[in-house]
XYZ file of C-alpha atoms in Angstrom:
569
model
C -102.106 145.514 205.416
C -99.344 143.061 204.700
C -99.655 139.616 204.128
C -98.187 137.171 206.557
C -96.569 133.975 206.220
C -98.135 131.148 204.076
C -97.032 127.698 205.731
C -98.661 125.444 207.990
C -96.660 124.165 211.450
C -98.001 122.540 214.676
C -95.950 122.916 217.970
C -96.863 119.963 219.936
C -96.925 119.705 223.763
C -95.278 122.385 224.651
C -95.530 124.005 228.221
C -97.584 126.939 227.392
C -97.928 130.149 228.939
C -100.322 133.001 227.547
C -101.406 135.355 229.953
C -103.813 137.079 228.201
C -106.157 133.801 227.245
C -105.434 132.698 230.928
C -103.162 129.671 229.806
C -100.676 129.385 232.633
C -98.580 126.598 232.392
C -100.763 124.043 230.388
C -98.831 121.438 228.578
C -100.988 122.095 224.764
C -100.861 121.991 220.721
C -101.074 125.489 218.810
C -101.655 125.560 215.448
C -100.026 127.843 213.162
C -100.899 128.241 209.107
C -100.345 131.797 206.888
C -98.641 133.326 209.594
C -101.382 132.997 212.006
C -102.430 131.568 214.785
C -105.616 128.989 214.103
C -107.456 126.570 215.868
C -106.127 123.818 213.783
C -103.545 123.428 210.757
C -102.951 120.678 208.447
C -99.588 121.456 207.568
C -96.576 118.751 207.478
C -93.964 120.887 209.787
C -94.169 119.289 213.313
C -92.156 121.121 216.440
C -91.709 118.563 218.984
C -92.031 121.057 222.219
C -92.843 118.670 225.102
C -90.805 119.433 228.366
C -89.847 122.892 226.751
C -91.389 126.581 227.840
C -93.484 128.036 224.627
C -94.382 131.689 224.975
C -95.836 134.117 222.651
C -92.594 136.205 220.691
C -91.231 138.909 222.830
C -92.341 142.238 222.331
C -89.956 145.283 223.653
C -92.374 148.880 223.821
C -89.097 151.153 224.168
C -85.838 150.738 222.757
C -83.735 152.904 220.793
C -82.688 150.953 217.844
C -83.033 153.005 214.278
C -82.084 157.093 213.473
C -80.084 159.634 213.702
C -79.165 159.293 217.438
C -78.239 155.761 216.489
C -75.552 156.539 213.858
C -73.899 159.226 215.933
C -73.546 156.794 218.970
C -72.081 154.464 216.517
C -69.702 157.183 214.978
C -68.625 158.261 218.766
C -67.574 154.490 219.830
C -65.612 152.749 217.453
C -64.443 150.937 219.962
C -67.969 149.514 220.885
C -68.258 148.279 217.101
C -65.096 146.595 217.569
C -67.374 144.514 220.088
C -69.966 141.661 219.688
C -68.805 140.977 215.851
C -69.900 138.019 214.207
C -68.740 137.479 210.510
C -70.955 136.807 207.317
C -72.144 133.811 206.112
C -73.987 132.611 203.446
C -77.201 133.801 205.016
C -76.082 136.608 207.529
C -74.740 140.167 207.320
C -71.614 140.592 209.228
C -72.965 142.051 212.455
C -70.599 144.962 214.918
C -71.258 146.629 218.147
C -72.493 145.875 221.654
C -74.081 149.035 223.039
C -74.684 150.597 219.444
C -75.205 147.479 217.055
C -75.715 147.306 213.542
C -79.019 147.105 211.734
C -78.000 143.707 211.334
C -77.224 142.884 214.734
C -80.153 144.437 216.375
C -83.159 141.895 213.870
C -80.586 138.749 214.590
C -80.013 139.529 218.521
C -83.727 140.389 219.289
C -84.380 136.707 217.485
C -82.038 134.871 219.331
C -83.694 135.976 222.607
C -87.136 135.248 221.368
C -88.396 138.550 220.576
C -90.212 139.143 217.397
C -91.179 142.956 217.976
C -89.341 146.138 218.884
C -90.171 150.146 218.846
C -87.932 152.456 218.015
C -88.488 154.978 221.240
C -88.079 158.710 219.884
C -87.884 159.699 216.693
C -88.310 163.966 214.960
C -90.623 164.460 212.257
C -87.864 166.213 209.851
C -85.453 162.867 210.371
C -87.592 159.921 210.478
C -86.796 159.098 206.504
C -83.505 157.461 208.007
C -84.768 156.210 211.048
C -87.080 154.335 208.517
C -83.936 153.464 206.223
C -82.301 151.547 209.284
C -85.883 150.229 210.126
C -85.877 149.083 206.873
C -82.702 147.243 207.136
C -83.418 145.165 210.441
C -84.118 141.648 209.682
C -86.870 139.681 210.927
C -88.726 141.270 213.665
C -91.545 143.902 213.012
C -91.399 146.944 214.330
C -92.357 150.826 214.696
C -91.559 154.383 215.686
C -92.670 156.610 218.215
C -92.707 160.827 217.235
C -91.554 163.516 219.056
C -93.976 166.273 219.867
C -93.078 167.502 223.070
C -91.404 170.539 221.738
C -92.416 170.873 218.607
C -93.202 174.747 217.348
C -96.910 174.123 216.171
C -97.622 172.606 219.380
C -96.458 174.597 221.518
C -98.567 176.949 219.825
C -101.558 175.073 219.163
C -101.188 174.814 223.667
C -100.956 178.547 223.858
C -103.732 179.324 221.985
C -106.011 176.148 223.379
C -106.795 174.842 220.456
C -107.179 171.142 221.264
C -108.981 170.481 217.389
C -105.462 172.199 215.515
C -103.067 169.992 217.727
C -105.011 166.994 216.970
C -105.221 167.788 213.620
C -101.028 168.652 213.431
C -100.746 164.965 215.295
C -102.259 163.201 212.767
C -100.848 165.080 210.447
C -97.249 164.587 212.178
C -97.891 160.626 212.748
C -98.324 160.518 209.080
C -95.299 162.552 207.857
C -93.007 160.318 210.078
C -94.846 157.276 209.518
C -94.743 157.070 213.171
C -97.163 154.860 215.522
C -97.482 156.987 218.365
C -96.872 160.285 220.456
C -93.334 160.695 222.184
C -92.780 163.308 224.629
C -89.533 164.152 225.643
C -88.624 167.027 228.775
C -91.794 168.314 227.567
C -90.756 172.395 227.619
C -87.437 171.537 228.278
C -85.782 170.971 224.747
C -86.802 174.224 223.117
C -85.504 176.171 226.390
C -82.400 174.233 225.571
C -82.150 176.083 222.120
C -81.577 179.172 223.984
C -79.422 177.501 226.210
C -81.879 176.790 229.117
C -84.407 174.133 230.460
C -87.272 173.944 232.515
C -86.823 172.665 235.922
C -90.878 171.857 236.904
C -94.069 171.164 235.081
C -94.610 174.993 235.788
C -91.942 176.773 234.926
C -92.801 178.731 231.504
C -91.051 177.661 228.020
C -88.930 180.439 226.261
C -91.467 182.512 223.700
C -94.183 180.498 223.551
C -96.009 181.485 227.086
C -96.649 177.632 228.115
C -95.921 175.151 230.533
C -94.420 171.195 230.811
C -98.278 170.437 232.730
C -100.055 172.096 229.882
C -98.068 170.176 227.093
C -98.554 167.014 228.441
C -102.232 167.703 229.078
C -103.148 168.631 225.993
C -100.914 166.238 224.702
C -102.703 163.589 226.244
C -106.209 165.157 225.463
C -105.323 165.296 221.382
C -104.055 161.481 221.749
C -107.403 160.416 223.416
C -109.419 162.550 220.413
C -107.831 160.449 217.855
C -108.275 157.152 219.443
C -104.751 156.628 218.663
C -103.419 152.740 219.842
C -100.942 153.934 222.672
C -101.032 156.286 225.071
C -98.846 158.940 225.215
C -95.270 158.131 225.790
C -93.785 160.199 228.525
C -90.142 160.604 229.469
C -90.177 162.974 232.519
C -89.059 166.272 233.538
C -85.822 166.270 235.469
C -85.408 162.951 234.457
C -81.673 161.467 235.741
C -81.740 164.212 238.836
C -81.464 163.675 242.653
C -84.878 164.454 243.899
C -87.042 164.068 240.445
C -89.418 161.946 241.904
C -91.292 164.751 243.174
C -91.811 165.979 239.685
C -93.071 162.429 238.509
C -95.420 162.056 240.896
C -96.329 165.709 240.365
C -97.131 165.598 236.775
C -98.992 161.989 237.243
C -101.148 164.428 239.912
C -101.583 166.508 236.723
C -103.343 164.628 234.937
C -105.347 161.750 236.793
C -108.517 163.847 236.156
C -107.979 162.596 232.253
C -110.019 159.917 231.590
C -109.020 156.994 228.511
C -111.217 156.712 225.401
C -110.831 153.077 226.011
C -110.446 150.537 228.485
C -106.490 151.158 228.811
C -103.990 152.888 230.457
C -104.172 157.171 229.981
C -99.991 157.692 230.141
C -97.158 155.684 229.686
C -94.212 156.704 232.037
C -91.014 156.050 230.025
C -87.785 154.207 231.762
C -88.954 154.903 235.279
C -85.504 154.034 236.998
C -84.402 157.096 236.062
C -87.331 159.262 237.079
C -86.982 157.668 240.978
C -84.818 159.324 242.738
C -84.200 160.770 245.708
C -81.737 163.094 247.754
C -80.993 167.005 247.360
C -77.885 165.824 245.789
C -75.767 163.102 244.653
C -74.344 163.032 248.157
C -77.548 161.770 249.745
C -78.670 160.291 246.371
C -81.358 157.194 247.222
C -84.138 155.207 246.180
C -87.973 156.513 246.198
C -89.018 153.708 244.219
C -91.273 152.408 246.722
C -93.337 155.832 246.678
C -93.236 156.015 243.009
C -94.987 152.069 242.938
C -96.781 153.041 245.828
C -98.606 155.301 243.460
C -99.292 153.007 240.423
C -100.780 150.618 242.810
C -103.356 152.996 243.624
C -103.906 154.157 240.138
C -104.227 151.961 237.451
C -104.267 154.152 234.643
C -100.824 154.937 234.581
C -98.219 152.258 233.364
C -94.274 152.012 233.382
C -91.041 150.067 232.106
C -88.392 149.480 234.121
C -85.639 150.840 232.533
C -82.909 148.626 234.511
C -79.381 149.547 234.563
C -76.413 147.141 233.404
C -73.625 146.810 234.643
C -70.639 147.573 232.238
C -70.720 149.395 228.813
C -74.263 151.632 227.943
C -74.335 154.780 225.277
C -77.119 156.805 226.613
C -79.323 158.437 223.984
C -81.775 160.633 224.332
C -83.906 164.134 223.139
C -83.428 165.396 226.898
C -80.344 167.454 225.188
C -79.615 169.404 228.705
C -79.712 165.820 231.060
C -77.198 164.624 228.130
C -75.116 168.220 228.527
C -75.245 167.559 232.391
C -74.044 163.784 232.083
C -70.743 164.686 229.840
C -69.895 167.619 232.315
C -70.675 165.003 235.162
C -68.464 162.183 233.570
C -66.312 164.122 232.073
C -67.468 162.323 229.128
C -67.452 162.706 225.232
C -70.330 164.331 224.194
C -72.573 164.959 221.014
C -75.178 167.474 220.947
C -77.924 168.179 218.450
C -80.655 170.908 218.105
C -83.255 169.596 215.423
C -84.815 173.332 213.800
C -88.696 173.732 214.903
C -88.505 170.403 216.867
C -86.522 168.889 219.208
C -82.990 168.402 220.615
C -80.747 165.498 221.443
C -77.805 164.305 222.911
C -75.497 161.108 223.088
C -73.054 160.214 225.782
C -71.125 156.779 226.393
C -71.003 155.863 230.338
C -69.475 152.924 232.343
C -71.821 151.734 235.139
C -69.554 150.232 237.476
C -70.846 147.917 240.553
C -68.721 150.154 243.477
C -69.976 152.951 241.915
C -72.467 153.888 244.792
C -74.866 155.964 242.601
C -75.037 153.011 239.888
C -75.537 150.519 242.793
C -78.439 152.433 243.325
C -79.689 152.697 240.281
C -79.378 149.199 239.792
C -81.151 148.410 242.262
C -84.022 151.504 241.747
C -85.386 149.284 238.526
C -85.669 145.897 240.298
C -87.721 147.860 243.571
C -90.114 149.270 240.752
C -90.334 145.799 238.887
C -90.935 144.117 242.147
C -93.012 146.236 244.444
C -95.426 147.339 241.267
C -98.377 144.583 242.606
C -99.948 144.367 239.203
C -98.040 143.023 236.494
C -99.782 144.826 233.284
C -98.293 148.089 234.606
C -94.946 147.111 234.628
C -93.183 146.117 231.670
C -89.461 145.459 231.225
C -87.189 147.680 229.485
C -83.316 148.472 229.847
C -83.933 151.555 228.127
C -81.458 150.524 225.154
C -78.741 151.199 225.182
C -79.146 154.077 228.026
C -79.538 151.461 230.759
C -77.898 148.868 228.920
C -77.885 146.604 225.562
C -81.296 144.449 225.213
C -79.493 141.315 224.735
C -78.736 141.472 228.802
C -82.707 140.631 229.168
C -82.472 137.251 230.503
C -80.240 138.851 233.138
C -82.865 140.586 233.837
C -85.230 138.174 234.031
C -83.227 135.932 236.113
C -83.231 139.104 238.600
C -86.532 139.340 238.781
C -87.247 135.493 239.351
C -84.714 135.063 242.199
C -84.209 136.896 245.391
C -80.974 134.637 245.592
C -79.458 136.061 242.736
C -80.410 139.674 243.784
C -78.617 138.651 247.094
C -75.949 137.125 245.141
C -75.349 140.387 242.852
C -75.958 142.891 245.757
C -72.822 141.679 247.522
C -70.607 142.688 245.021
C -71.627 145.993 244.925
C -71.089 148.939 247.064
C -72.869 148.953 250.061
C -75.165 152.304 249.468
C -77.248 150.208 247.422
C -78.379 147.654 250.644
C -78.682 151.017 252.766
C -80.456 153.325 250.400
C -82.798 150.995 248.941
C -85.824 148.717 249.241
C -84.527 145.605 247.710
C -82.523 144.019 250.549
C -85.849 143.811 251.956
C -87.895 142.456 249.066
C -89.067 138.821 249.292
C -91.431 138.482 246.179
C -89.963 136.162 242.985
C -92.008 136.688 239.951
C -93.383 133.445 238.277
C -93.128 132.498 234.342
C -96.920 133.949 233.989
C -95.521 137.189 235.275
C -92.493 137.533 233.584
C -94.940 136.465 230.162
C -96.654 139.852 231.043
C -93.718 141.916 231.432
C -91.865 141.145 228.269
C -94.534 140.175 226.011
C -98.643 140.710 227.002
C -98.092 143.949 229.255
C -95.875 145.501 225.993
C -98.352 144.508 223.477
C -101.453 145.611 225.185
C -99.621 148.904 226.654
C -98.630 149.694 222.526
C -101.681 148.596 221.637
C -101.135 146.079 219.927
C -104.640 142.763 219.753
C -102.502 140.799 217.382
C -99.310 140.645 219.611
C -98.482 139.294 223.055
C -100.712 136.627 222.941
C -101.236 132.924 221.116
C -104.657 132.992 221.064
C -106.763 132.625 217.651
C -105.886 135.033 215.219
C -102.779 136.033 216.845
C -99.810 136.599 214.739
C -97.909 133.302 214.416
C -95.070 134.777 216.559
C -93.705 132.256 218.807
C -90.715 131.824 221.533
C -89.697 128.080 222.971
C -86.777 127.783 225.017
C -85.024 124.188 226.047
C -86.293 124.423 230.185
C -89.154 122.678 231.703
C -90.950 124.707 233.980
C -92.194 122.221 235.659
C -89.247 120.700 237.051
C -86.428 123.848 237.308
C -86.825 126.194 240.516
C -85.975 129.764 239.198
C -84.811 131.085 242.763
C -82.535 128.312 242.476
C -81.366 127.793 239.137
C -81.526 131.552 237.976
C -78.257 130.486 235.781
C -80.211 127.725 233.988
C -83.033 130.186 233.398
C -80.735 132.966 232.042
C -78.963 130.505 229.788
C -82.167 129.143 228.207
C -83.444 132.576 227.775
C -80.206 134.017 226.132
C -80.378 131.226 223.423
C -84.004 130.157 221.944
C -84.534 127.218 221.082
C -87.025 128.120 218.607
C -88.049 131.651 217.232
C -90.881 131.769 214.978
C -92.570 134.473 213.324
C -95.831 135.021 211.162
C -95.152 130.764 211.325
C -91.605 130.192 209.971
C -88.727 129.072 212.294
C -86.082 131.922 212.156
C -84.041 130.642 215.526
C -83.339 126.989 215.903
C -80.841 125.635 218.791
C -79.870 129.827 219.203
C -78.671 130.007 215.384
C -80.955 132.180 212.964
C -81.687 130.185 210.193
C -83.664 132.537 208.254
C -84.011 136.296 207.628
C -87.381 137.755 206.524
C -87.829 140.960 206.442
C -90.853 142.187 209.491
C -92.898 144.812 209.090
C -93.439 148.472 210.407
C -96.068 149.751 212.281
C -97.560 153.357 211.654
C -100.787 154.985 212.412
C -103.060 157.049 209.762
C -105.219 159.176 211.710
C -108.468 161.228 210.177
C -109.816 164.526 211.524
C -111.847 167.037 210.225
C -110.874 168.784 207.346
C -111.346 172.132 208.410
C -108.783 171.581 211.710
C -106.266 170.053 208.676
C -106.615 172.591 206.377
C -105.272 175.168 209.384
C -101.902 173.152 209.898
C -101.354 173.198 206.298
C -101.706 176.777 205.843
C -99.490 176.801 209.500
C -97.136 174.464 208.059
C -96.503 176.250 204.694
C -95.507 179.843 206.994
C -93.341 177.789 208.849
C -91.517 175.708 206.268
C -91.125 179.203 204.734
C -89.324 181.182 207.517
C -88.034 178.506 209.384
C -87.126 175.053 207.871
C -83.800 174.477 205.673
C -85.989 172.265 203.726
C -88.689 172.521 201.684
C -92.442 171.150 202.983
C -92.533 168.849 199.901
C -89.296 167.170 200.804
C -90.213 166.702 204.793
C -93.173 163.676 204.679
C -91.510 159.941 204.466
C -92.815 158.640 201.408
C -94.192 155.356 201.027
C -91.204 154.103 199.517
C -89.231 153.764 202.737
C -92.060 151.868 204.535
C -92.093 148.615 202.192
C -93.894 146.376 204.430
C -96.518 148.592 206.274
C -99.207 147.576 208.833
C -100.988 150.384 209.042
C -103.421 151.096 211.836
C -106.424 153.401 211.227
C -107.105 155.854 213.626
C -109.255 159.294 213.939
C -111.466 161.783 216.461
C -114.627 160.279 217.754
């Protein structure tokens, strides 16, 4: 494990929520001193926070902010980079893009808004050395990587044959090649049918060659992740994601698995960018919201948990391993369009989109993530997400935010758009306003404990020293009311700490440390290991255009690990 920071601060009187201790709203001290959070420092450096809203440092569970994926939407849009860019100075990289940003921009942006923590949200085994290069290169917050496996060769064999001890085993095995933190799957089925050309249009229908299904990947899937005690759940993006109608297949494949019980006291699945997995209609012609059945659902089962995935309106680059919903999109939109098959493992796609507010289906959409946000009754399962930069760039959070807090600014925002999103939706009709201890789960307790994450999220003893104070009393400002005050004082810190040093002061970074990265070594027996090896050496063999001793990310391009220790009961 890394050390953390080695100062000494006290922030004094701020107006302190911290959902997870059950501070809501208490006007406190907290203590900070080598990076961590302690019942009492005797350092010199005083914040004066009275009036002022102190939360623990954000914490965003999906975003797609380092690889390969990345750099091509950045190559397709030079026109984006041409947007958002801020010049050096003596202690910044110049910093380029809106939708796509630099390294640069991503560390400096997140810490402006108060986040300290981000996860990269899909990443393949064979390319995760540069996905750790750009890691590498983002300043300031820590961070991590999720791995595909959803179509990966060896498990899609190790489902076949029902061999639950061999996928575990190629799991751990794949976490630690990619020096990823956690399992990713993607159209589970759906991108090695694309390799041939195809897909797989439910959680039955069988994959090309390898005699399985989407319901037994994901079960098995889930079944391996629970064996190794791994942190997170896994991290599902749907079937038919993006299609009029899919919400019959989410709720279908959460069917599929409620029988599967967590190896801890947390959630079982985590359902990836849910907006886009919502819908309903036979076509886009009668495209409309099912949002309420989809949270209808989650409020009777609490294992399962969400992100929002909200739409923005105005410039997105969507992103994604779903290769055939990226295909569909550019034939849709008429849009450019990169495509990407990755050997024994996965496929991709990137395609740049306009939402635009009279566009009836983005209404919709737009307003699908709010009635998910809003009608899910418990908090923890709900955390928010634009899905960067498929729904939208992260820096539009306190839009967000402001969204959720005021029914008069939903009101306010659904005027200007088309009308199908008043008649086809839920939120006309939606009267609840979420408070500052709710919106403390959503962006920063609900993502840490959904990740899995006991240091995070919180500003308890022991925490990380990560801290977020913005220049608003919550005492005295009325977010229904004010929603432009609160979006304001969330788009521009006033403080942003980490592991105890200021890094944000008055919305200016004022210093760069480099954060760490996440990644999870798992342990299983050796004679389940010893099988993927010999598995793995056939494979690299026939199939790979590399050799197996140049596949694993070395330790080299993880300088600043935190590893997490995992393994089978």
């Amino acid at each position: 494990m890394i050390e953390l920071g080695g100062s000494a601060m006290i922030i004094e009187g701020g107006i302190v929520y911290d959902p997870i201790n059950g501070v809501l709203g208490e006007e406190m001290d907290l203590s900070i001193e080598d990076g961590r959070v302690v019942e009492k420092a005797g350092g010199s450096e005083v914040i004066d926070a009275r009036g002022m809203l102190v939360m623990p440092g954000g914490v965003d569970a999906h975003a797609h902010i380092a690889g390969g994926k990345v750099n091509t939407g950045r190559i397709m849009r030079p026109e984006d980079g041409r947007r958002g860019t801020e010049p050096r100075t003596k202690l910044l990289r110049p910093s380029t893009g809106y939708t796509v940003p630099n390294c640069y921009a991503i560390g400096y942006r997140y810490a402006r808004l108060g986040y300290t923590t981000a996860f990269e949200a899909a990443t393949p085994i064979l390319e995760a050395r540069h996905t750790h290069e750009e890691l590498e290169e983002i300043p300031i917050i820590d961070k991590g990587a999720l791995t595909l496996f959803g179509n990966n060769w060896e498990v899609l064999e190790c489902v076949r044959d029902g061999d639950l001890g061999k996928l575990a085993a190629f799991v751990a095995w794949g976490l630690l090649a990619s020096r990823g933190y956690g399992v990713k799957v993607v159209n589970p089925g759906g991108g090695e049918a694309w390799g041939f050309g195809g897909n797989v249009k439910g959680i039955d229908d069988p994959v090309p060659s390898f005699d399985v299904t989407p319901r037994e990947i994901i079960r098995y899937l889930m079944r391996a992740n629970e064996a190794l005690r791994l942190p997170h759940s896994v991290h599902l993006h749907t079937n038919n994601l993006g299609k009029p109608g899919n919400y019959e297949t989410t709720l279908e494949t959460l069917r599929a698995v409620e029988d599967i019980a967590a190896s801890r006291n947390r959630q079982v699945l985590h359902v990836t960018h849910m907006q886009f997995s919502a819908y309903g209609g036979t076509g886009w012609r009668d495209f409309e919201s099912k949002a309420p059945e989809i949270a209808g659902y989650f409020n009777r089962h609490d294992q399962f948990t969400m992100d929002m995935g909200q739409l923005i309106f105005g410039s997105a680059t969507t992103m994604t391993a779903d290769a055939p919903l990226e295909y569909g999109n550019a034939r849709l939109l008429k849009a450019k369009w990169s495509n990407h098959d990755i050997e024994l493992e996965e496929s991709s796609g990137v395609v740049p989109i306009v939402y635009g507010r009279k566009n009836p289906i983005n209404a919709i959409q737009w307003a699908i993530g709010l009635e998910l946000a809003l009608l899910t009754e418990d908090s923890w399962q709900m955390i928010m997400t634009t899905d960067h930069p498929n729904g939208g760039p992260f820096v539009n959070y306190p839009e967000v935010v402001a969204l959720l807090m005021s029914r008069r600014k939903r009101e306010e925002e659904l005027a200007t758009l088309h009308d199908l999103a008043s008649k086809r939706t839920s939120l006309p009709s939606i009267e609840r306003e979420m408070d500052w201890n709710e919106v403390a789960i959503v962006t920063r307790a609900g993502p840490a404990r959904i990740l899995g994450l006991p240091e995070k999220g919180h500003l308890g003893v022991g925490a990380d020293g990560d801290v977020s104070i913005y220049e608003i009393n919550p005492e005295k400002v009325d977010p229904s009311r004010d929603h432009e005050v609160v979006k304001a004082a969330l788009a521009r810190a006033k403080y942003t700490i980490k592991a105890g040093e200021v890094v944000v002061r008055d919305g200016e970074v004022v210093a760069v440390p480099q954060g760490s990265t996440y990644w999870v070594d798992a342990s299983v027996p050796e004679a389940d290991a010893a099988r993927v090896r010999a598995d793995l050496v056939e494979k690299f063999a026939k199939y790979y255009s590399i050799q197996m001793s140049n596949y694993m990310v070395q330790d080299a391009y993880v300088t600043r690990p935190r590893v997490v220790r995992a393994g089978v009961i």
